[in-house]
Amino acid sequence: MQNRIMITGAGSGLGREIALRWAREGWRLALADVNEAGLRDTLEGVRKVGGDGFVQRCDVRDYSQLTALAQACSEQFGGIDVIVNNAGVASGGFFAELSLEDWDWQIAVNLMGVVKGCKAFLPLLERSKGRIINIASMAALMQGPGMSNYNVAKAGVLALSESLLVELRQLEVAVHVVCPSFFQTNLLDSFRGPNPAMKAQVGKLLQGSPINAVEIADYIHQQVSAGEFLILPHEAGRQAWQLKRQAPERLYDEMADMAAKMRTKAHSR
């Protein structure tokens, strides 16, 4: 049918804008999030621009909630054509400061939430010859300082997506992975880390982004339609990725300098 899409983290931010972008094409949407009020607002917006669908509270750490969501898509839509594993949380802090609990939380949401989303919906996608869109981050490619647990989780999403790309091609299930840089969003609402100064620094990066979630959602739509696997919405991100491939040591030196500045600024507070 090719007009049925499921989006996690759809209650705000990029998830909401992806929902609105697909809704403008008349799609039916299954919207999931832990933020039920945000979900209702997203569905209202979806209906205003020409889409429709339903909302369901879903914590992506809980596989049973994801399988229940897949079942709801089967019952209400007769299946699913596209899934967007977008739900995620922010964190920061130097490795020595991060607790193992910080690591467990980050991996559980940002990596295993995507694994479980793909697992729960794969049977439906195999039937519809559908597609998976995983939202990772430029952190999957660049590994900036002061966010090792976030870097590892997002790099895992990229590796998972690459694995699925080759495994599912014969089954005619398409795969895409999106790696945006920092952009204006409410990601800081979920921020967890040992150093308050790190949150402030991340906040400045978010506010200083040249593009917003609406533009990123539109770029994702374009690139998915074009069949691109690795989707890099930011021009600066595309340039940085090219630099890393051509001169990785230069990039590592820049990152090490950045780490030194971040540590100095954190200790001066």
PDB file of C-alpha atoms in Angstrom:
ATOM      1  CA  MET A   1       0.000   0.000   0.000  1.00  0.00           C
ATOM      2  CA  GLN A   2       3.010   2.271   0.649  1.00  0.00           C
ATOM      3  CA  ASN A   3       1.241   4.848   2.777  1.00  0.00           C
ATOM      4  CA  ARG A   4       1.581   3.523   6.332  1.00  0.00           C
ATOM      5  CA  ILE A   5       4.399   4.777   8.583  1.00  0.00           C
ATOM      6  CA  MET A   6       5.350   4.267  12.251  1.00  0.00           C
ATOM      7  CA  ILE A   7       7.502   6.832  14.073  1.00  0.00           C
ATOM      8  CA  THR A   8       8.943   6.537  17.583  1.00  0.00           C
ATOM      9  CA  GLY A   9       9.741   9.703  19.500  1.00  0.00           C
ATOM     10  CA  ALA A  10       6.926  11.384  17.580  1.00  0.00           C
ATOM     11  CA  GLY A  11       5.730  13.553  20.454  1.00  0.00           C
ATOM     12  CA  SER A  12       8.136  16.413  19.733  1.00  0.00           C
ATOM     13  CA  GLY A  13      11.214  17.573  17.854  1.00  0.00           C
ATOM     14  CA  LEU A  14      12.421  15.748  14.766  1.00  0.00           C
ATOM     15  CA  GLY A  15       9.929  12.906  15.226  1.00  0.00           C
ATOM     16  CA  ARG A  16       7.028  15.344  15.047  1.00  0.00           C
ATOM     17  CA  GLU A  17       8.437  17.086  11.974  1.00  0.00           C
ATOM     18  CA  ILE A  18       8.980  13.765  10.190  1.00  0.00           C
ATOM     19  CA  ALA A  19       5.354  12.918  10.964  1.00  0.00           C
ATOM     20  CA  LEU A  20       4.131  16.214   9.531  1.00  0.00           C
ATOM     21  CA  ARG A  21       6.293  15.850   6.413  1.00  0.00           C
ATOM     22  CA  TRP A  22       4.892  12.422   5.566  1.00  0.00           C
ATOM     23  CA  ALA A  23       1.375  13.485   6.583  1.00  0.00           C
ATOM     24  CA  ARG A  24       1.435  16.157   3.874  1.00  0.00           C
ATOM     25  CA  GLU A  25       1.593  13.293   1.373  1.00  0.00           C
ATOM     26  CA  GLY A  26      -1.602  11.834   2.848  1.00  0.00           C
ATOM     27  CA  TRP A  27       0.043   8.996   4.782  1.00  0.00           C
ATOM     28  CA  ARG A  28      -1.475   7.164   7.731  1.00  0.00           C
ATOM     29  CA  LEU A  29       0.735   7.397  10.789  1.00  0.00           C
ATOM     30  CA  ALA A  30       1.284   5.337  13.924  1.00  0.00           C
ATOM     31  CA  LEU A  31       2.801   7.785  16.387  1.00  0.00           C
ATOM     32  CA  ALA A  32       4.662   6.503  19.446  1.00  0.00           C
ATOM     33  CA  ASP A  33       6.364   8.225  22.386  1.00  0.00           C
ATOM     34  CA  VAL A  34       6.449   8.241  26.170  1.00  0.00           C
ATOM     35  CA  ASN A  35       5.089  11.803  25.995  1.00  0.00           C
ATOM     36  CA  GLU A  36       1.358  11.257  25.554  1.00  0.00           C
ATOM     37  CA  ALA A  37       0.425  14.952  25.554  1.00  0.00           C
ATOM     38  CA  GLY A  38       3.009  15.587  22.859  1.00  0.00           C
ATOM     39  CA  LEU A  39       1.634  12.688  20.829  1.00  0.00           C
ATOM     40  CA  ARG A  40      -1.859  14.167  20.891  1.00  0.00           C
ATOM     41  CA  ASP A  41      -0.484  17.507  19.684  1.00  0.00           C
ATOM     42  CA  THR A  42       1.405  15.777  16.873  1.00  0.00           C
ATOM     43  CA  LEU A  43      -1.696  13.867  15.756  1.00  0.00           C
ATOM     44  CA  GLU A  44      -3.686  17.098  15.709  1.00  0.00           C
ATOM     45  CA  GLY A  45      -1.028  18.651  13.477  1.00  0.00           C
ATOM     46  CA  VAL A  46      -0.950  15.566  11.253  1.00  0.00           C
ATOM     47  CA  ARG A  47      -4.687  15.803  10.648  1.00  0.00           C
ATOM     48  CA  LYS A  48      -4.473  19.511   9.840  1.00  0.00           C
ATOM     49  CA  VAL A  49      -1.999  18.895   7.001  1.00  0.00           C
ATOM     50  CA  GLY A  50      -3.826  15.965   5.417  1.00  0.00           C
ATOM     51  CA  GLY A  51      -2.718  12.831   7.237  1.00  0.00           C
ATOM     52  CA  ASP A  52      -4.395  10.616   9.831  1.00  0.00           C
ATOM     53  CA  GLY A  53      -3.550   7.808  12.180  1.00  0.00           C
ATOM     54  CA  PHE A  54      -3.366   6.868  15.839  1.00  0.00           C
ATOM     55  CA  VAL A  55      -1.132   7.387  18.869  1.00  0.00           C
ATOM     56  CA  GLN A  56       0.186   4.836  21.322  1.00  0.00           C
ATOM     57  CA  ARG A  57       2.398   5.316  24.341  1.00  0.00           C
ATOM     58  CA  CYS A  58       5.586   3.313  23.875  1.00  0.00           C
ATOM     59  CA  ASP A  59       8.846   3.127  25.818  1.00  0.00           C
ATOM     60  CA  VAL A  60      11.358   1.723  23.327  1.00  0.00           C
ATOM     61  CA  ARG A  61      13.307   0.045  26.130  1.00  0.00           C
ATOM     62  CA  ASP A  62      10.393  -2.383  26.534  1.00  0.00           C
ATOM     63  CA  TYR A  63      10.222  -4.877  23.658  1.00  0.00           C
ATOM     64  CA  SER A  64       6.690  -5.942  24.608  1.00  0.00           C
ATOM     65  CA  GLN A  65       5.473  -2.375  24.074  1.00  0.00           C
ATOM     66  CA  LEU A  66       7.051  -2.330  20.612  1.00  0.00           C
ATOM     67  CA  THR A  67       5.484  -5.658  19.648  1.00  0.00           C
ATOM     68  CA  ALA A  68       2.131  -4.322  20.913  1.00  0.00           C
ATOM     69  CA  LEU A  69       2.641  -1.279  18.678  1.00  0.00           C
ATOM     70  CA  ALA A  70       3.375  -3.540  15.702  1.00  0.00           C
ATOM     71  CA  GLN A  71       0.198  -5.479  16.476  1.00  0.00           C
ATOM     72  CA  ALA A  72      -1.778  -2.229  16.600  1.00  0.00           C
ATOM     73  CA  CYS A  73      -0.398  -1.274  13.166  1.00  0.00           C
ATOM     74  CA  SER A  74      -1.445  -4.658  11.838  1.00  0.00           C
ATOM     75  CA  GLU A  75      -4.953  -4.293  13.265  1.00  0.00           C
ATOM     76  CA  GLN A  76      -5.562  -0.640  12.328  1.00  0.00           C
ATOM     77  CA  PHE A  77      -3.610  -0.360   9.056  1.00  0.00           C
ATOM     78  CA  GLY A  78      -3.339  -3.960   7.897  1.00  0.00           C
ATOM     79  CA  GLY A  79       0.449  -3.712   8.153  1.00  0.00           C
ATOM     80  CA  ILE A  80       3.202  -1.091   7.864  1.00  0.00           C
ATOM     81  CA  ASP A  81       5.334   0.237   5.003  1.00  0.00           C
ATOM     82  CA  VAL A  82       7.933   2.419   6.753  1.00  0.00           C
ATOM     83  CA  ILE A  83       9.260   2.552  10.296  1.00  0.00           C
ATOM     84  CA  VAL A  84      11.282   5.439  11.709  1.00  0.00           C
ATOM     85  CA  ASN A  85      13.304   4.567  14.801  1.00  0.00           C
ATOM     86  CA  ASN A  86      13.732   8.111  16.064  1.00  0.00           C
ATOM     87  CA  ALA A  87      13.267   7.996  19.856  1.00  0.00           C
ATOM     88  CA  GLY A  88      16.443   9.045  21.631  1.00  0.00           C
ATOM     89  CA  VAL A  89      17.960  10.779  24.633  1.00  0.00           C
ATOM     90  CA  ALA A  90      20.947  13.073  25.164  1.00  0.00           C
ATOM     91  CA  SER A  91      23.884  12.673  27.489  1.00  0.00           C
ATOM     92  CA  GLY A  92      27.361  14.029  27.995  1.00  0.00           C
ATOM     93  CA  GLY A  93      30.396  13.904  30.236  1.00  0.00           C
ATOM     94  CA  PHE A  94      33.975  12.771  30.003  1.00  0.00           C
ATOM     95  CA  PHE A  95      34.484   9.019  30.156  1.00  0.00           C
ATOM     96  CA  ALA A  96      36.082   9.107  33.620  1.00  0.00           C
ATOM     97  CA  GLU A  97      33.027  10.920  34.993  1.00  0.00           C
ATOM     98  CA  LEU A  98      30.303   8.786  33.413  1.00  0.00           C
ATOM     99  CA  SER A  99      28.831   6.067  35.612  1.00  0.00           C
ATOM    100  CA  LEU A 100      27.981   2.602  34.354  1.00  0.00           C
ATOM    101  CA  GLU A 101      24.346   3.539  34.934  1.00  0.00           C
ATOM    102  CA  ASP A 102      24.820   6.432  32.482  1.00  0.00           C
ATOM    103  CA  TRP A 103      26.113   3.903  29.960  1.00  0.00           C
ATOM    104  CA  ASP A 104      23.279   1.432  30.553  1.00  0.00           C
ATOM    105  CA  TRP A 105      20.611   4.121  30.129  1.00  0.00           C
ATOM    106  CA  GLN A 106      22.141   5.521  26.946  1.00  0.00           C
ATOM    107  CA  ILE A 107      22.615   2.098  25.319  1.00  0.00           C
ATOM    108  CA  ALA A 108      19.144   0.930  26.397  1.00  0.00           C
ATOM    109  CA  VAL A 109      17.358   3.841  24.718  1.00  0.00           C
ATOM    110  CA  ASN A 110      19.520   4.985  21.821  1.00  0.00           C
ATOM    111  CA  LEU A 111      20.853   1.642  20.627  1.00  0.00           C
ATOM    112  CA  MET A 112      18.716  -1.191  21.945  1.00  0.00           C
ATOM    113  CA  GLY A 113      15.548   0.844  21.356  1.00  0.00           C
ATOM    114  CA  VAL A 114      16.424   0.832  17.654  1.00  0.00           C
ATOM    115  CA  VAL A 115      17.366  -2.864  17.698  1.00  0.00           C
ATOM    116  CA  LYS A 116      14.049  -3.723  19.319  1.00  0.00           C
ATOM    117  CA  GLY A 117      12.088  -1.502  16.941  1.00  0.00           C
ATOM    118  CA  CYS A 118      13.612  -3.223  13.932  1.00  0.00           C
ATOM    119  CA  LYS A 119      13.037  -6.659  15.477  1.00  0.00           C
ATOM    120  CA  ALA A 120       9.403  -6.006  16.373  1.00  0.00           C
ATOM    121  CA  PHE A 121       8.450  -4.644  12.942  1.00  0.00           C
ATOM    122  CA  LEU A 122      10.565  -6.773  10.615  1.00  0.00           C
ATOM    123  CA  PRO A 123       7.842  -9.396   9.976  1.00  0.00           C
ATOM    124  CA  LEU A 124       5.445  -6.661   8.824  1.00  0.00           C
ATOM    125  CA  LEU A 125       8.134  -5.004   6.692  1.00  0.00           C
ATOM    126  CA  GLU A 126       9.005  -8.285   5.011  1.00  0.00           C
ATOM    127  CA  ARG A 127       5.377  -8.651   3.965  1.00  0.00           C
ATOM    128  CA  SER A 128       5.057  -5.098   2.630  1.00  0.00           C
ATOM    129  CA  LYS A 129       8.575  -4.898   1.096  1.00  0.00           C
ATOM    130  CA  GLY A 130       8.899  -1.799   3.244  1.00  0.00           C
ATOM    131  CA  ARG A 131      11.723   0.309   4.573  1.00  0.00           C
ATOM    132  CA  ILE A 132      13.540   1.115   7.811  1.00  0.00           C
ATOM    133  CA  ILE A 133      14.733   4.642   8.639  1.00  0.00           C
ATOM    134  CA  ASN A 134      17.056   4.713  11.669  1.00  0.00           C
ATOM    135  CA  ILE A 135      17.928   8.083  13.189  1.00  0.00           C
ATOM    136  CA  ALA A 136      21.545   8.032  14.349  1.00  0.00           C
ATOM    137  CA  SER A 137      23.758  11.145  14.593  1.00  0.00           C
ATOM    138  CA  MET A 138      26.974  12.622  13.270  1.00  0.00           C
ATOM    139  CA  ALA A 139      28.301  11.312  16.592  1.00  0.00           C
ATOM    140  CA  ALA A 140      28.186   7.885  14.929  1.00  0.00           C
ATOM    141  CA  LEU A 141      30.816   9.085  12.454  1.00  0.00           C
ATOM    142  CA  MET A 142      32.809  11.769  14.260  1.00  0.00           C
ATOM    143  CA  GLN A 143      32.978  10.743  17.959  1.00  0.00           C
ATOM    144  CA  GLY A 144      33.388  14.157  19.547  1.00  0.00           C
ATOM    145  CA  PRO A 145      34.799  14.509  23.069  1.00  0.00           C
ATOM    146  CA  GLY A 146      32.709  14.508  26.222  1.00  0.00           C
ATOM    147  CA  MET A 147      29.995  12.157  24.918  1.00  0.00           C
ATOM    148  CA  SER A 148      31.513   8.691  24.671  1.00  0.00           C
ATOM    149  CA  ASN A 149      28.379   6.791  25.681  1.00  0.00           C
ATOM    150  CA  TYR A 150      26.281   8.747  23.160  1.00  0.00           C
ATOM    151  CA  ASN A 151      28.946   8.214  20.469  1.00  0.00           C
ATOM    152  CA  VAL A 152      29.009   4.465  21.062  1.00  0.00           C
ATOM    153  CA  ALA A 153      25.216   4.133  21.045  1.00  0.00           C
ATOM    154  CA  LYS A 154      24.857   6.082  17.797  1.00  0.00           C
ATOM    155  CA  ALA A 155      27.781   4.265  16.160  1.00  0.00           C
ATOM    156  CA  GLY A 156      25.930   1.078  17.049  1.00  0.00           C
ATOM    157  CA  VAL A 157      22.844   2.352  15.232  1.00  0.00           C
ATOM    158  CA  LEU A 158      24.989   2.986  12.149  1.00  0.00           C
ATOM    159  CA  ALA A 159      26.563  -0.486  12.344  1.00  0.00           C
ATOM    160  CA  LEU A 160      23.131  -2.070  12.799  1.00  0.00           C
ATOM    161  CA  SER A 161      21.825  -0.168   9.782  1.00  0.00           C
ATOM    162  CA  GLU A 162      24.774  -1.284   7.634  1.00  0.00           C
ATOM    163  CA  SER A 163      24.189  -4.871   8.739  1.00  0.00           C
ATOM    164  CA  LEU A 164      20.488  -4.695   7.890  1.00  0.00           C
ATOM    165  CA  LEU A 165      21.198  -3.007   4.556  1.00  0.00           C
ATOM    166  CA  VAL A 166      23.074  -6.065   3.302  1.00  0.00           C
ATOM    167  CA  GLU A 167      21.015  -8.722   5.087  1.00  0.00           C
ATOM    168  CA  LEU A 168      17.604  -7.430   4.011  1.00  0.00           C
ATOM    169  CA  ARG A 169      18.338  -6.490   0.392  1.00  0.00           C
ATOM    170  CA  GLN A 170      17.364  -9.941  -0.860  1.00  0.00           C
ATOM    171  CA  LEU A 171      14.111  -9.638   1.112  1.00  0.00           C
ATOM    172  CA  GLU A 172      13.433  -6.280  -0.601  1.00  0.00           C
ATOM    173  CA  VAL A 173      13.369  -4.336   2.672  1.00  0.00           C
ATOM    174  CA  ALA A 174      15.180  -1.007   2.198  1.00  0.00           C
ATOM    175  CA  VAL A 175      17.287   0.585   4.942  1.00  0.00           C
ATOM    176  CA  HIS A 176      18.366   4.187   5.558  1.00  0.00           C
ATOM    177  CA  VAL A 177      20.354   5.762   8.397  1.00  0.00           C
ATOM    178  CA  VAL A 178      20.246   9.485   9.183  1.00  0.00           C
ATOM    179  CA  CYS A 179      23.184  11.247  10.848  1.00  0.00           C
ATOM    180  CA  PRO A 180      22.237  14.849  11.671  1.00  0.00           C
ATOM    181  CA  SER A 181      24.622  17.190  13.454  1.00  0.00           C
ATOM    182  CA  PHE A 182      23.399  19.384  16.299  1.00  0.00           C
ATOM    183  CA  PHE A 183      20.143  21.145  15.482  1.00  0.00           C
ATOM    184  CA  GLN A 184      17.476  23.176  17.282  1.00  0.00           C
ATOM    185  CA  THR A 185      15.385  20.673  19.217  1.00  0.00           C
ATOM    186  CA  ASN A 186      14.203  19.794  22.708  1.00  0.00           C
ATOM    187  CA  LEU A 187      16.818  17.038  23.087  1.00  0.00           C
ATOM    188  CA  LEU A 188      18.189  18.713  26.225  1.00  0.00           C
ATOM    189  CA  ASP A 189      14.942  17.872  28.024  1.00  0.00           C
ATOM    190  CA  SER A 190      16.243  14.303  28.312  1.00  0.00           C
ATOM    191  CA  PHE A 191      19.880  15.227  29.003  1.00  0.00           C
ATOM    192  CA  ARG A 192      21.687  13.163  31.624  1.00  0.00           C
ATOM    193  CA  GLY A 193      25.297  13.620  32.650  1.00  0.00           C
ATOM    194  CA  PRO A 194      27.618  14.184  35.615  1.00  0.00           C
ATOM    195  CA  ASN A 195      28.637  17.733  34.679  1.00  0.00           C
ATOM    196  CA  PRO A 196      26.081  20.590  34.412  1.00  0.00           C
ATOM    197  CA  ALA A 197      28.586  22.642  32.387  1.00  0.00           C
ATOM    198  CA  MET A 198      28.461  20.001  29.647  1.00  0.00           C
ATOM    199  CA  LYS A 199      24.703  20.478  29.300  1.00  0.00           C
ATOM    200  CA  ALA A 200      25.195  24.224  28.849  1.00  0.00           C
ATOM    201  CA  GLN A 201      27.815  23.644  26.139  1.00  0.00           C
ATOM    202  CA  VAL A 202      25.534  21.239  24.268  1.00  0.00           C
ATOM    203  CA  GLY A 203      22.726  23.791  24.549  1.00  0.00           C
ATOM    204  CA  LYS A 204      24.842  26.412  22.787  1.00  0.00           C
ATOM    205  CA  LEU A 205      25.620  23.981  19.969  1.00  0.00           C
ATOM    206  CA  LEU A 206      21.923  23.186  19.522  1.00  0.00           C
ATOM    207  CA  GLN A 207      20.950  26.843  19.398  1.00  0.00           C
ATOM    208  CA  GLY A 208      23.742  27.698  16.982  1.00  0.00           C
ATOM    209  CA  SER A 209      22.650  25.229  14.301  1.00  0.00           C
ATOM    210  CA  PRO A 210      22.068  26.708  10.825  1.00  0.00           C
ATOM    211  CA  ILE A 211      19.095  24.392  10.148  1.00  0.00           C
ATOM    212  CA  ASN A 212      16.099  23.243  12.143  1.00  0.00           C
ATOM    213  CA  ALA A 213      14.048  20.067  12.504  1.00  0.00           C
ATOM    214  CA  VAL A 214      11.596  21.084   9.750  1.00  0.00           C
ATOM    215  CA  GLU A 215      14.428  21.387   7.227  1.00  0.00           C
ATOM    216  CA  ILE A 216      16.006  18.127   8.387  1.00  0.00           C
ATOM    217  CA  ALA A 217      12.704  16.250   8.029  1.00  0.00           C
ATOM    218  CA  ASP A 218      12.318  17.621   4.500  1.00  0.00           C
ATOM    219  CA  TYR A 219      15.885  16.584   3.618  1.00  0.00           C
ATOM    220  CA  ILE A 220      15.256  13.080   4.977  1.00  0.00           C
ATOM    221  CA  HIS A 221      12.122  12.806   2.840  1.00  0.00           C
ATOM    222  CA  GLN A 222      14.071  13.834  -0.275  1.00  0.00           C
ATOM    223  CA  GLN A 223      16.967  11.460   0.349  1.00  0.00           C
ATOM    224  CA  VAL A 224      14.749   8.489   1.228  1.00  0.00           C
ATOM    225  CA  SER A 225      12.815   9.098  -1.997  1.00  0.00           C
ATOM    226  CA  ALA A 226      16.145   9.116  -3.856  1.00  0.00           C
ATOM    227  CA  GLY A 227      17.139   5.791  -2.266  1.00  0.00           C
ATOM    228  CA  GLU A 228      20.151   7.117  -0.319  1.00  0.00           C
ATOM    229  CA  PHE A 229      21.390   4.890   2.503  1.00  0.00           C
ATOM    230  CA  LEU A 230      23.594   7.305   4.518  1.00  0.00           C
ATOM    231  CA  ILE A 231      21.732  10.596   4.950  1.00  0.00           C
ATOM    232  CA  LEU A 232      23.754  13.577   6.224  1.00  0.00           C
ATOM    233  CA  PRO A 233      21.442  16.618   6.492  1.00  0.00           C
ATOM    234  CA  HIS A 234      24.081  19.194   7.502  1.00  0.00           C
ATOM    235  CA  GLU A 235      26.515  20.584   4.920  1.00  0.00           C
ATOM    236  CA  ALA A 236      29.142  20.999   7.654  1.00  0.00           C
ATOM    237  CA  GLY A 237      28.594  17.382   8.629  1.00  0.00           C
ATOM    238  CA  ARG A 238      29.131  16.224   5.053  1.00  0.00           C
ATOM    239  CA  GLN A 239      32.369  18.215   4.927  1.00  0.00           C
ATOM    240  CA  ALA A 240      33.573  16.819   8.268  1.00  0.00           C
ATOM    241  CA  TRP A 241      32.847  13.254   7.149  1.00  0.00           C
ATOM    242  CA  GLN A 242      34.828  13.842   3.975  1.00  0.00           C
ATOM    243  CA  LEU A 243      37.724  15.212   6.058  1.00  0.00           C
ATOM    244  CA  LYS A 244      37.707  12.173   8.338  1.00  0.00           C
ATOM    245  CA  ARG A 245      37.888   9.810   5.394  1.00  0.00           C
ATOM    246  CA  GLN A 246      40.722  11.762   3.768  1.00  0.00           C
ATOM    247  CA  ALA A 247      42.774  12.878   6.794  1.00  0.00           C
ATOM    248  CA  PRO A 248      41.593  11.159   9.992  1.00  0.00           C
ATOM    249  CA  GLU A 249      44.634  12.178  12.058  1.00  0.00           C
ATOM    250  CA  ARG A 250      43.900  15.845  11.388  1.00  0.00           C
ATOM    251  CA  LEU A 251      40.389  15.388  12.688  1.00  0.00           C
ATOM    252  CA  TYR A 252      41.612  13.552  15.800  1.00  0.00           C
ATOM    253  CA  ASP A 253      43.962  16.470  16.540  1.00  0.00           C
ATOM    254  CA  GLU A 254      41.067  18.908  16.255  1.00  0.00           C
ATOM    255  CA  MET A 255      38.922  16.762  18.557  1.00  0.00           C
ATOM    256  CA  ALA A 256      41.735  16.501  21.110  1.00  0.00           C
ATOM    257  CA  ASP A 257      42.085  20.297  21.115  1.00  0.00           C
ATOM    258  CA  MET A 258      38.337  20.577  21.603  1.00  0.00           C
ATOM    259  CA  ALA A 259      38.478  18.153  24.531  1.00  0.00           C
ATOM    260  CA  ALA A 260      41.211  20.229  26.196  1.00  0.00           C
ATOM    261  CA  LYS A 261      39.156  23.410  25.839  1.00  0.00           C
ATOM    262  CA  MET A 262      36.029  21.711  27.166  1.00  0.00           C
ATOM    263  CA  ARG A 263      37.904  20.368  30.195  1.00  0.00           C
ATOM    264  CA  THR A 264      39.414  23.773  30.931  1.00  0.00           C
ATOM    265  CA  LYS A 265      36.017  25.484  30.673  1.00  0.00           C
ATOM    266  CA  ALA A 266      34.354  22.874  32.881  1.00  0.00           C
ATOM    267  CA  HIS A 267      37.008  23.190  35.579  1.00  0.00           C
ATOM    268  CA  SER A 268      36.897  26.977  35.545  1.00  0.00           C
ATOM    269  CA  ARG A 269      33.277  27.056  36.680  1.00  0.00           C
TER     270      ARG A 269
END
